[in-house]
PDB file of C-alpha atoms in Angstrom:
ATOM      1  CA  UNK L   1     -12.212 -13.563   2.736  1.00  0.00           C
ATOM      2  CA  UNK L   2     -11.389  -9.964   1.780  1.00  0.00           C
ATOM      3  CA  UNK L   3      -8.510  -9.933   4.287  1.00  0.00           C
ATOM      4  CA  UNK L   4      -6.968 -12.893   2.462  1.00  0.00           C
ATOM      5  CA  UNK L   5      -7.449 -11.110  -0.862  1.00  0.00           C
ATOM      6  CA  UNK L   6      -5.668  -8.043   0.501  1.00  0.00           C
ATOM      7  CA  UNK L   7      -2.851 -10.236   1.758  1.00  0.00           C
ATOM      8  CA  UNK L   8      -2.474 -11.729  -1.720  1.00  0.00           C
ATOM      9  CA  UNK L   9      -2.403  -8.289  -3.300  1.00  0.00           C
ATOM     10  CA  UNK L  10       0.213  -7.088  -0.822  1.00  0.00           C
ATOM     11  CA  UNK L  11       2.359 -10.121  -1.593  1.00  0.00           C
ATOM     12  CA  UNK L  12       2.202  -9.510  -5.321  1.00  0.00           C
ATOM     13  CA  UNK L  13       2.793  -5.788  -4.804  1.00  0.00           C
ATOM     14  CA  UNK L  14       6.157  -6.413  -3.178  1.00  0.00           C
ATOM     15  CA  UNK L  15       7.076  -9.244  -5.518  1.00  0.00           C
ATOM     16  CA  UNK L  16       6.101  -7.124  -8.488  1.00  0.00           C
ATOM     17  CA  UNK L  17       8.326  -4.292  -7.322  1.00  0.00           C
ATOM     18  CA  UNK L  18      11.439  -6.476  -7.262  1.00  0.00           C
ATOM     19  CA  UNK L  19      13.979  -5.541  -9.945  1.00  0.00           C
ATOM     20  CA  UNK L  20      17.632  -5.565 -10.849  1.00  0.00           C
ATOM     21  CA  UNK L  21      18.040  -1.810 -11.111  1.00  0.00           C
ATOM     22  CA  UNK L  22      21.027  -0.542  -9.147  1.00  0.00           C
ATOM     23  CA  UNK L  23      20.236   2.799  -7.509  1.00  0.00           C
ATOM     24  CA  UNK L  24      20.474   4.430  -4.129  1.00  0.00           C
ATOM     25  CA  UNK L  25      18.504   7.505  -5.088  1.00  0.00           C
ATOM     26  CA  UNK L  26      14.994   7.366  -6.453  1.00  0.00           C
ATOM     27  CA  UNK L  27      13.933   9.306  -9.551  1.00  0.00           C
ATOM     28  CA  UNK L  28      10.405  10.329  -8.612  1.00  0.00           C
ATOM     29  CA  UNK L  29       9.894  12.283 -11.818  1.00  0.00           C
ATOM     30  CA  UNK L  30       9.355   9.079 -13.802  1.00  0.00           C
ATOM     31  CA  UNK L  31       6.738   6.532 -12.658  1.00  0.00           C
ATOM     32  CA  UNK L  32       8.474   3.550 -14.291  1.00  0.00           C
ATOM     33  CA  UNK L  33      11.950   4.106 -12.884  1.00  0.00           C
ATOM     34  CA  UNK L  34      10.460   5.096  -9.516  1.00  0.00           C
ATOM     35  CA  UNK L  35       8.743   1.727  -9.104  1.00  0.00           C
ATOM     36  CA  UNK L  36      11.844  -0.248 -10.014  1.00  0.00           C
ATOM     37  CA  UNK L  37      14.319   1.823  -8.013  1.00  0.00           C
ATOM     38  CA  UNK L  38      12.210   1.804  -4.845  1.00  0.00           C
ATOM     39  CA  UNK L  39      11.986  -1.953  -5.061  1.00  0.00           C
ATOM     40  CA  UNK L  40      15.690  -2.382  -5.600  1.00  0.00           C
ATOM     41  CA  UNK L  41      16.565  -0.183  -2.617  1.00  0.00           C
ATOM     42  CA  UNK L  42      14.027  -1.935  -0.400  1.00  0.00           C
ATOM     43  CA  UNK L  43      15.210  -5.444  -1.135  1.00  0.00           C
ATOM     44  CA  UNK L  44      18.859  -4.428  -0.773  1.00  0.00           C
ATOM     45  CA  UNK L  45      17.977  -3.144   2.690  1.00  0.00           C
ATOM     46  CA  UNK L  46      16.254  -6.432   3.547  1.00  0.00           C
ATOM     47  CA  UNK L  47      19.391  -8.319   2.512  1.00  0.00           C
ATOM     48  CA  UNK L  48      21.661  -5.957   4.441  1.00  0.00           C
ATOM     49  CA  UNK L  49      19.574  -6.211   7.630  1.00  0.00           C
ATOM     50  CA  UNK L  50      19.050  -9.984   7.632  1.00  0.00           C
ATOM     51  CA  UNK L  51      20.790 -10.418  10.987  1.00  0.00           C
ATOM     52  CA  UNK L  52      18.510  -7.857  12.620  1.00  0.00           C
ATOM     53  CA  UNK L  53      15.447  -9.420  11.000  1.00  0.00           C
ATOM     54  CA  UNK L  54      16.390 -12.891  12.215  1.00  0.00           C
ATOM     55  CA  UNK L  55      16.704 -11.523  15.742  1.00  0.00           C
ATOM     56  CA  UNK L  56      13.480  -9.532  15.575  1.00  0.00           C
ATOM     57  CA  UNK L  57      10.993  -9.634  12.696  1.00  0.00           C
ATOM     58  CA  UNK L  58       9.534  -6.322  13.908  1.00  0.00           C
ATOM     59  CA  UNK L  59      12.576  -4.693  12.282  1.00  0.00           C
ATOM     60  CA  UNK L  60      10.773  -5.240   8.984  1.00  0.00           C
ATOM     61  CA  UNK L  61       8.428  -2.415   9.966  1.00  0.00           C
ATOM     62  CA  UNK L  62      11.412  -0.074  10.112  1.00  0.00           C
ATOM     63  CA  UNK L  63      12.513  -1.125   6.635  1.00  0.00           C
ATOM     64  CA  UNK L  64       9.029  -0.611   5.199  1.00  0.00           C
ATOM     65  CA  UNK L  65       8.681   2.812   6.842  1.00  0.00           C
ATOM     66  CA  UNK L  66      12.070   4.016   5.634  1.00  0.00           C
ATOM     67  CA  UNK L  67      12.421   2.406   2.211  1.00  0.00           C
ATOM     68  CA  UNK L  68       8.905   1.824   0.877  1.00  0.00           C
ATOM     69  CA  UNK L  69       6.343   4.046   2.580  1.00  0.00           C
ATOM     70  CA  UNK L  70       7.725   7.395   1.297  1.00  0.00           C
ATOM     71  CA  UNK L  71       6.829   6.255  -2.218  1.00  0.00           C
ATOM     72  CA  UNK L  72       3.278   5.137  -1.474  1.00  0.00           C
ATOM     73  CA  UNK L  73       0.535   7.782  -1.560  1.00  0.00           C
ATOM     74  CA  UNK L  74      -1.229   6.311   1.469  1.00  0.00           C
ATOM     75  CA  UNK L  75      -3.286   9.461   2.090  1.00  0.00           C
ATOM     76  CA  UNK L  76      -4.831   9.353  -1.367  1.00  0.00           C
ATOM     77  CA  UNK L  77      -5.353   5.595  -1.015  1.00  0.00           C
ATOM     78  CA  UNK L  78      -7.072   6.123   2.344  1.00  0.00           C
ATOM     79  CA  UNK L  79      -9.435   8.690   0.808  1.00  0.00           C
ATOM     80  CA  UNK L  80     -10.244   6.238  -1.973  1.00  0.00           C
ATOM     81  CA  UNK L  81     -11.056   3.521   0.569  1.00  0.00           C
ATOM     82  CA  UNK L  82     -13.378   5.858   2.479  1.00  0.00           C
ATOM     83  CA  UNK L  83     -15.172   6.687  -0.766  1.00  0.00           C
ATOM     84  CA  UNK L  84     -18.541   8.417  -0.340  1.00  0.00           C
ATOM     85  CA  UNK L  85     -17.901   8.913   3.387  1.00  0.00           C
ATOM     86  CA  UNK L  86     -15.663  11.859   2.456  1.00  0.00           C
ATOM     87  CA  UNK L  87     -18.512  13.620   0.667  1.00  0.00           C
ATOM     88  CA  UNK L  88     -20.842  13.043   3.622  1.00  0.00           C
ATOM     89  CA  UNK L  89     -18.352  14.782   5.899  1.00  0.00           C
ATOM     90  CA  UNK L  90     -18.083  17.696   3.474  1.00  0.00           C
ATOM     91  CA  UNK L  91     -21.859  18.113   3.601  1.00  0.00           C
ATOM     92  CA  UNK L  92     -22.050  18.333   7.409  1.00  0.00           C
ATOM     93  CA  UNK L  93     -23.283  21.789   8.411  1.00  0.00           C
ATOM     94  CA  UNK L  94     -22.815  21.712  12.179  1.00  0.00           C
ATOM     95  CA  UNK L  95     -19.300  23.054  12.857  1.00  0.00           C
ATOM     96  CA  UNK L  96     -18.519  20.887  15.885  1.00  0.00           C
ATOM     97  CA  UNK L  97     -19.850  17.748  14.261  1.00  0.00           C
ATOM     98  CA  UNK L  98     -17.818  18.499  11.134  1.00  0.00           C
ATOM     99  CA  UNK L  99     -14.683  19.122  13.183  1.00  0.00           C
ATOM    100  CA  UNK L 100     -15.043  15.743  14.881  1.00  0.00           C
ATOM    101  CA  UNK L 101     -15.707  14.006  11.571  1.00  0.00           C
ATOM    102  CA  UNK L 102     -12.578  15.542  10.026  1.00  0.00           C
ATOM    103  CA  UNK L 103     -10.555  14.454  13.049  1.00  0.00           C
ATOM    104  CA  UNK L 104     -11.834  10.896  12.573  1.00  0.00           C
ATOM    105  CA  UNK L 105     -10.674  10.984   8.950  1.00  0.00           C
ATOM    106  CA  UNK L 106      -7.210  12.127  10.046  1.00  0.00           C
ATOM    107  CA  UNK L 107      -7.088   9.298  12.570  1.00  0.00           C
ATOM    108  CA  UNK L 108      -8.194   6.835   9.902  1.00  0.00           C
ATOM    109  CA  UNK L 109      -5.358   7.958   7.614  1.00  0.00           C
ATOM    110  CA  UNK L 110      -2.793   7.439  10.390  1.00  0.00           C
ATOM    111  CA  UNK L 111      -4.172   4.004  11.252  1.00  0.00           C
ATOM    112  CA  UNK L 112      -4.430   3.037   7.582  1.00  0.00           C
ATOM    113  CA  UNK L 113      -0.758   3.952   7.146  1.00  0.00           C
ATOM    114  CA  UNK L 114       0.218   1.777  10.118  1.00  0.00           C
ATOM    115  CA  UNK L 115      -1.919  -1.033   8.737  1.00  0.00           C
ATOM    116  CA  UNK L 116      -0.119  -0.867   5.388  1.00  0.00           C
ATOM    117  CA  UNK L 117       3.266  -0.926   7.142  1.00  0.00           C
ATOM    118  CA  UNK L 118       2.257  -4.016   9.123  1.00  0.00           C
ATOM    119  CA  UNK L 119       0.838  -5.720   6.026  1.00  0.00           C
ATOM    120  CA  UNK L 120       3.930  -5.153   3.894  1.00  0.00           C
ATOM    121  CA  UNK L 121       6.273  -6.084   6.757  1.00  0.00           C
ATOM    122  CA  UNK L 122       4.552  -9.457   6.989  1.00  0.00           C
ATOM    123  CA  UNK L 123       4.839  -9.963   3.241  1.00  0.00           C
ATOM    124  CA  UNK L 124       8.639  -9.686   3.368  1.00  0.00           C
ATOM    125  CA  UNK L 125       8.753 -12.903   5.379  1.00  0.00           C
ATOM    126  CA  UNK L 126       7.594 -14.933   2.379  1.00  0.00           C
ATOM    127  CA  UNK L 127       9.344 -13.387  -0.609  1.00  0.00           C
ATOM    128  CA  UNK L 128      11.120 -16.099  -2.633  1.00  0.00           C
ATOM    129  CA  UNK L 129      12.757 -14.159  -5.466  1.00  0.00           C
ATOM    130  CA  UNK L 130      10.188 -14.698  -8.215  1.00  0.00           C
ATOM    131  CA  UNK L 131      11.056 -13.346 -11.670  1.00  0.00           C
ATOM    132  CA  UNK L 132       9.416 -10.100 -12.748  1.00  0.00           C
ATOM    133  CA  UNK L 133       9.077  -8.670 -16.237  1.00  0.00           C
ATOM    134  CA  UNK L 134       8.337  -4.957 -16.684  1.00  0.00           C
ATOM    135  CA  UNK L 135       6.742  -3.486 -19.770  1.00  0.00           C
ATOM    136  CA  UNK L 136       8.830  -0.823 -21.548  1.00  0.00           C
ATOM    137  CA  UNK L 137       8.556   2.677 -20.080  1.00  0.00           C
ATOM    138  CA  UNK L 138       6.143   5.043 -21.770  1.00  0.00           C
ATOM    139  CA  UNK L 139       6.022   8.802 -22.013  1.00  0.00           C
ATOM    140  CA  UNK L 140       4.045  10.039 -18.980  1.00  0.00           C
ATOM    141  CA  UNK L 141       4.554  13.756 -19.584  1.00  0.00           C
ATOM    142  CA  UNK L 142       1.302  15.608 -18.975  1.00  0.00           C
ATOM    143  CA  UNK L 143      -0.318  12.635 -17.243  1.00  0.00           C
ATOM    144  CA  UNK L 144      -1.495  12.705 -13.637  1.00  0.00           C
ATOM    145  CA  UNK L 145      -2.094   8.950 -13.391  1.00  0.00           C
ATOM    146  CA  UNK L 146       0.116   6.290 -14.956  1.00  0.00           C
ATOM    147  CA  UNK L 147      -0.041   2.506 -14.977  1.00  0.00           C
ATOM    148  CA  UNK L 148       3.133   0.463 -14.671  1.00  0.00           C
ATOM    149  CA  UNK L 149       2.455  -3.017 -16.040  1.00  0.00           C
ATOM    150  CA  UNK L 150       4.375  -6.063 -14.875  1.00  0.00           C
ATOM    151  CA  UNK L 151       4.184  -9.817 -15.178  1.00  0.00           C
ATOM    152  CA  UNK L 152       5.119 -12.228 -12.389  1.00  0.00           C
ATOM    153  CA  UNK L 153       6.787 -15.348 -13.787  1.00  0.00           C
ATOM    154  CA  UNK L 154       7.328 -18.459 -11.699  1.00  0.00           C
ATOM    155  CA  UNK L 155       8.214 -21.929 -13.016  1.00  0.00           C
ATOM    156  CA  UNK L 156       5.282 -24.312 -13.036  1.00  0.00           C
ATOM    157  CA  UNK L 157       2.711 -21.603 -12.387  1.00  0.00           C
ATOM    158  CA  UNK L 158       0.622 -19.360 -14.695  1.00  0.00           C
ATOM    159  CA  UNK L 159       1.945 -15.834 -15.237  1.00  0.00           C
ATOM    160  CA  UNK L 160       0.248 -13.156 -13.127  1.00  0.00           C
ATOM    161  CA  UNK L 161      -0.426  -9.802 -14.769  1.00  0.00           C
ATOM    162  CA  UNK L 162      -0.098  -6.839 -12.433  1.00  0.00           C
ATOM    163  CA  UNK L 163      -0.857  -3.150 -13.020  1.00  0.00           C
ATOM    164  CA  UNK L 164       0.555  -0.626 -10.549  1.00  0.00           C
ATOM    165  CA  UNK L 165      -1.301   2.672 -10.455  1.00  0.00           C
ATOM    166  CA  UNK L 166       0.891   5.652  -9.672  1.00  0.00           C
ATOM    167  CA  UNK L 167      -0.101   9.268  -9.225  1.00  0.00           C
ATOM    168  CA  UNK L 168       1.759  12.519  -9.852  1.00  0.00           C
ATOM    169  CA  UNK L 169       1.381  15.084  -7.053  1.00  0.00           C
ATOM    170  CA  UNK L 170       1.473  18.887  -7.272  1.00  0.00           C
ATOM    171  CA  UNK L 171       5.278  18.803  -6.987  1.00  0.00           C
ATOM    172  CA  UNK L 172       5.612  16.537  -9.987  1.00  0.00           C
ATOM    173  CA  UNK L 173       6.580  13.486  -7.909  1.00  0.00           C
ATOM    174  CA  UNK L 174       5.095  10.040  -8.552  1.00  0.00           C
ATOM    175  CA  UNK L 175       3.885   7.653  -5.849  1.00  0.00           C
ATOM    176  CA  UNK L 176       2.038   4.342  -6.012  1.00  0.00           C
ATOM    177  CA  UNK L 177      -1.524   4.291  -4.685  1.00  0.00           C
ATOM    178  CA  UNK L 178      -3.172   1.135  -6.030  1.00  0.00           C
ATOM    179  CA  UNK L 179      -2.501  -2.175  -7.699  1.00  0.00           C
ATOM    180  CA  UNK L 180      -4.614  -4.333  -9.974  1.00  0.00           C
ATOM    181  CA  UNK L 181      -3.999  -8.085 -10.183  1.00  0.00           C
ATOM    182  CA  UNK L 182      -5.744  -9.669 -13.153  1.00  0.00           C
ATOM    183  CA  UNK L 183      -8.063  -6.648 -13.277  1.00  0.00           C
ATOM    184  CA  UNK L 184      -8.991  -6.580  -9.572  1.00  0.00           C
ATOM    185  CA  UNK L 185      -8.074  -3.452  -7.583  1.00  0.00           C
ATOM    186  CA  UNK L 186      -6.519  -3.653  -4.121  1.00  0.00           C
ATOM    187  CA  UNK L 187      -8.322  -0.470  -3.080  1.00  0.00           C
ATOM    188  CA  UNK L 188     -11.647  -1.705  -4.396  1.00  0.00           C
ATOM    189  CA  UNK L 189     -11.168  -4.938  -2.441  1.00  0.00           C
ATOM    190  CA  UNK L 190     -10.405  -3.088   0.784  1.00  0.00           C
ATOM    191  CA  UNK L 191     -13.264  -0.655   0.231  1.00  0.00           C
ATOM    192  CA  UNK L 192     -15.685  -3.559  -0.255  1.00  0.00           C
ATOM    193  CA  UNK L 193     -14.447  -5.165   2.947  1.00  0.00           C
ATOM    194  CA  UNK L 194     -14.910  -2.007   5.020  1.00  0.00           C
ATOM    195  CA  UNK L 195     -17.955  -0.430   3.345  1.00  0.00           C
ATOM    196  CA  UNK L 196     -20.599  -2.322   5.322  1.00  0.00           C
ATOM    197  CA  UNK L 197     -18.808  -1.745   8.627  1.00  0.00           C
ATOM    198  CA  UNK L 198     -18.358   1.943   7.840  1.00  0.00           C
ATOM    199  CA  UNK L 199     -22.024   2.360   6.945  1.00  0.00           C
ATOM    200  CA  UNK L 200     -23.503   0.312   9.796  1.00  0.00           C
ATOM    201  CA  UNK L 201     -21.046   0.893  12.650  1.00  0.00           C
ATOM    202  CA  UNK L 202     -19.248   4.078  11.684  1.00  0.00           C
ATOM    203  CA  UNK L 203     -15.686   5.149  11.016  1.00  0.00           C
ATOM    204  CA  UNK L 204     -14.664   4.745  14.660  1.00  0.00           C
ATOM    205  CA  UNK L 205     -15.309   1.010  14.440  1.00  0.00           C
ATOM    206  CA  UNK L 206     -13.310   0.783  11.200  1.00  0.00           C
ATOM    207  CA  UNK L 207     -10.433   2.632  12.887  1.00  0.00           C
ATOM    208  CA  UNK L 208     -10.605   0.240  15.825  1.00  0.00           C
ATOM    209  CA  UNK L 209     -10.425  -2.836  13.580  1.00  0.00           C
ATOM    210  CA  UNK L 210      -7.525  -1.565  11.463  1.00  0.00           C
ATOM    211  CA  UNK L 211      -5.636  -0.383  14.526  1.00  0.00           C
ATOM    212  CA  UNK L 212      -5.952  -3.831  16.091  1.00  0.00           C
ATOM    213  CA  UNK L 213      -4.642  -5.514  12.948  1.00  0.00           C
ATOM    214  CA  UNK L 214      -1.779  -3.041  12.584  1.00  0.00           C
ATOM    215  CA  UNK L 215      -0.535  -3.904  16.083  1.00  0.00           C
ATOM    216  CA  UNK L 216      -0.384  -7.663  15.537  1.00  0.00           C
ATOM    217  CA  UNK L 217       3.190  -9.026  15.655  1.00  0.00           C
ATOM    218  CA  UNK L 218       4.951  -9.398  12.329  1.00  0.00           C
ATOM    219  CA  UNK L 219       4.750 -13.061  11.414  1.00  0.00           C
ATOM    220  CA  UNK L 220       5.017 -15.353   8.432  1.00  0.00           C
ATOM    221  CA  UNK L 221       1.899 -14.866   6.330  1.00  0.00           C
ATOM    222  CA  UNK L 222      -0.199 -17.953   6.695  1.00  0.00           C
ATOM    223  CA  UNK L 223       0.611 -18.375  10.412  1.00  0.00           C
ATOM    224  CA  UNK L 224      -2.969 -17.275  10.989  1.00  0.00           C
ATOM    225  CA  UNK L 225      -5.932 -16.124   8.929  1.00  0.00           C
ATOM    226  CA  UNK L 226      -5.861 -12.473   9.973  1.00  0.00           C
ATOM    227  CA  UNK L 227      -3.420 -11.050   7.453  1.00  0.00           C
TER     228      UNK L 227
END
């Protein structure tokens, strides 16, 4: 069930990023323009590479890695998903045990990144050019976290309200790290899905499961129930 929820969130994330802004360079100093410009560049790339995509859907991973991933704070998102597990690792006193635990966290981050790439690549196979309305930009000076609000509009269907959470790093650059659809957080959903496995079977099992999913072939979402 939670996997399907994540798939829905990923779909809306990409749909919600779609815009009509024309830009080849991304202004990462402003969270509102960053979201719109990244989307515009990504979808232009999808259009440009349609021949390659038709020949091999795995090419969508390349597009996600090059056009979208640099603007997602996947490390911070991964830490949020791990939640209290991070604090447990910090409290480990044995040096060797702590070293191994830290290495597992690094592996989790790498696998989580690959999982996100695979998830978003699959989403691109179902985008149908829905209309998106962005709220006016606000002054984010002095803020570390900002929320970019959008509304997905599709004829014959209720509007979907989406909040994108973006975070300013130490260099003053903004990256997306979470999304809330109708008040429900993508990260909270993923954390709920993995929490029991992490607690009962350990982080190595979580890594194994995400790694397996990240290596599934890119396919139209809905081809199976493992998105």
